Amino acid sequence: MASSFLSRLSFWPRFFWRQLTSMRNALILLLLLAVAAVPGSVYPQRSADPNGVKVFYDNEPELAAVLDQLQLFDVYTSVWFSAIYILLFVSLAGCVLPRTKIHFEALRARPVQTPKNLERMPEYLSEAGDSSVLESAMVVLKKRGFRIDRQQESISAEKGYAKETGNLVFHYSLVGVLLAVGFGGGFSFSGQRVLVEGDTFVNNLASYDSFSPGALFDEGQLEPFSLTLDEFDVVYDLANRANIGQPIDFIASVSADFGQTQTASDIRVNYPLAAPGANVYLTGNGFAPVVTVFDGDGNISYQGPIVFLPQDSNMTSLGVIKAPDALPEQLGIIAFFYPTAEKLTTGAYTSIYPDPIAPLMTMNVYTGNLGLDSGIPRNAYALDTANMEMIAGRDGPVAAIELEVGQSADLPDGLGSVRFDGLLRFASLDVAHNPGGIWVLLFAALSLVSLTMSLMVPRRRVWVRLAAGGKIEFAALSRRDDPNLTQVLEEIVQEIRSGSKK
Amino acid sequence: MTEVVLNEPLSQVSLLFVSSALAFLALALVLFSFQLVKLSTVEAVSSEAKAASSGSTMVDEKIATDKMTATERAGFILLWVSTAILGVGVVLRGVAAGRVPWANMYEFSISGAFLILLVYLTALKIKDLRFIATFIAGFALVTIFAAVSLFYVEVQTIMPALQSYWLVIHVVVAIMATGFLAVAAGMHIAYLLKASGRAKKLFSHFPELLQLERIAYRFNVVGFVLWSFTLIAGAVWAERAWHRYWGWDTKEVWTFIIWVLYAGYLHAMATRGWNGKRAAWLGLVAFLSVIFNFTIVNLFFKGLHVYSGL
């Protein structure tokens, strides 16, 4: 027969489907997922810590290459991690969809036929009584929210359908979370920009120092707005002796131009600025000393603030100045900035406090070829001294140049001079938007509510029957763990008795 | 934020309270252990015999030695005393720091130990869970000892990233979740020891295996819901503080792993052939991950949750 042929043909798919959707497999996939997530906490991940991956590569290039082949630096987007969660969600759908159908039918159906042998139920009581008990039972069970079916000589009642509803909604919410994460990630973007006090940032792709868009991102998502960093303040703890120098607040005061509206506001850690189409977050800060470099001909070959990268908690900072137009030769400077400088016995400086109380800049000066014309992109924060000669600095022919704010110093051999004009601060800002975020939150909240419902609501069946010989039987059954079933049945019987006596 | 004036002398007083709680806890632990040793010498009255005498067809949930011995009673009095003293220590720490007392590992540990004791002592009013008193007292003792000896830091002003009301919500729920999961872990251990068939006399005083499994399940269920909330609240906070709700930071990874393990445990409890010992092992592994997340991940893994203060 055709049907038997068809059923034979569909045996294997059916077999795999049954396997995949069995509870045991869901369990195994869950455990696999947990195990597969572990390496992402052991090895640096490109998404969370790209620099860590670079350092790993520098330290152990061979091992790194192997790990990279296994996608261990991209665990959560790897083929194997994705395979596990996709299988898990397929298994989930295969389990939950049929259950939804059954549950819908159960919701519309009457409670089950009263079983023949009630005494086999986990809870059972019997006593003498008549049909008035059944009438009273109807009232009591109805009041307790049971769904009731009056059968000939018995009542079949059930409540707690919310348990299964909750369970199903919970699983669907997880699918919702996954979809919102996926689509939201696709349309999301985050861009980083370092802004020195007084600088203005205009929201377009070219203005970002780095930008990471989702796969479906379109440049049109960037709403036109501009931000000016008017001032950056750090509040230090001055009240508590043991904590002096501990920053307790970072405040980026900005003027924002949103097109229709202009506002002045503060961006702080935990308190991003809501700009059109994105939030602006404060992610870092540091010093940007303003420096002028004169070349050997007396011309200005560099002038302006330089972003210095903080090196320690007392804000010892490192900056690089490049003067490619300097004559007769290009100049490069590696500069250290100490907000509150103190000389060590070795002659080197250190910063002993993060706020600029006694600011000092030291410079190691190089001359030669900066290597900017070779076409290789150069890191603005690093100086390649391979083709350069140190003309001033530690272990150089002349000691490192030391400058306080306002001071200037001549470079050796008539190569020019440098001036420390002033001190500004910079803020690292992150402009980010993820349209999926709100949906992830809604589905997550729904999953939490439905999970609670599923785990806390008991599903109970209660039967009352007028048996032969003037005997009344009471029985109760619960799905899964229900510590209170005994007590609940006793209460119900109590209420029924007092109802029937009236 | 407004400047907070820390009160160091008061935090020293707090430390004094926490340390004395440790002493009382140690005494309680000795008494509970002594009680266990005593129990291990006599067989409990079998449940059928008890059922026959009480006339009920139900398996009695209470352990056979219903009556508290003097040793046990003294132990519980000491447990209450140490919980109260610890509570004072925790509150004083918060007053001294001018904020909630759970912003670094030391504070999280003492608040955690306090909540675990509180969850247990409250549960004890509802259900006879005396049999895991040794585990609970021991667990709290180790936690507080580690806090005082390894994690101790003087009161500090908190960094801007932690200055958020989410510190109150996210962390307190995480601590509560840990409290419930810890009690469940105690049940798992009791279950596995009893199921192993060793020390038959001692474990004859413990509830039936099915009973132990059910109690563990109930505590795990509450813990799981609270853990889910912690995870969601953490994501909401991360969106404010780190401009993304989820970034697979090491702490996020482990919070996720733990959530998945407990989800696995719940599935195991509903799968034929997987409840019982296997589910108990799974629950225990999940709880060990909670401990791992709090200790090893905090101290040795690189990530954004740098709040140990060490």
Coordinates of C-alpha atoms in Angstrom, one line a residue, chain B residues 39 42-47 50 60-68 128 130-131 194 201-208:
Chain B
L39 CA 23.3 9.8 64.8
V42 CA 22.0 4.3 65.9
E43 CA 19.6 3.2 63.2
A44 CA 16.6 5.3 62.7
V45 CA 13.1 3.8 63.2
S46 CA 12.0 2.6 59.8
S47 CA 9.4 4.8 58.1
K50 CA 6.5 5.1 62.1
D60 CA 6.5 10.9 57.0
E61 CA 8.6 13.8 55.8
K62 CA 10.3 14.5 59.0
I63 CA 13.5 12.8 59.9
A64 CA 13.2 10.0 62.4
T65 CA 14.8 11.8 65.2
D66 CA 12.1 14.4 65.6
K67 CA 13.1 15.5 69.0
M68 CA 16.0 17.9 69.1
D128 CA 12.5 20.2 58.9
R130 CA 18.0 20.2 60.3
F131 CA 19.9 17.4 58.6
K194 CA 22.7 8.5 51.1
K201 CA 23.0 4.3 60.1
L202 CA 23.7 8.0 59.8
F203 CA 21.7 8.4 56.6
S204 CA 18.8 6.4 58.0
H205 CA 18.1 9.6 59.9
F206 CA 17.9 11.6 56.7
P207 CA 14.7 12.0 54.7
E208 CA 14.0 9.5 51.9

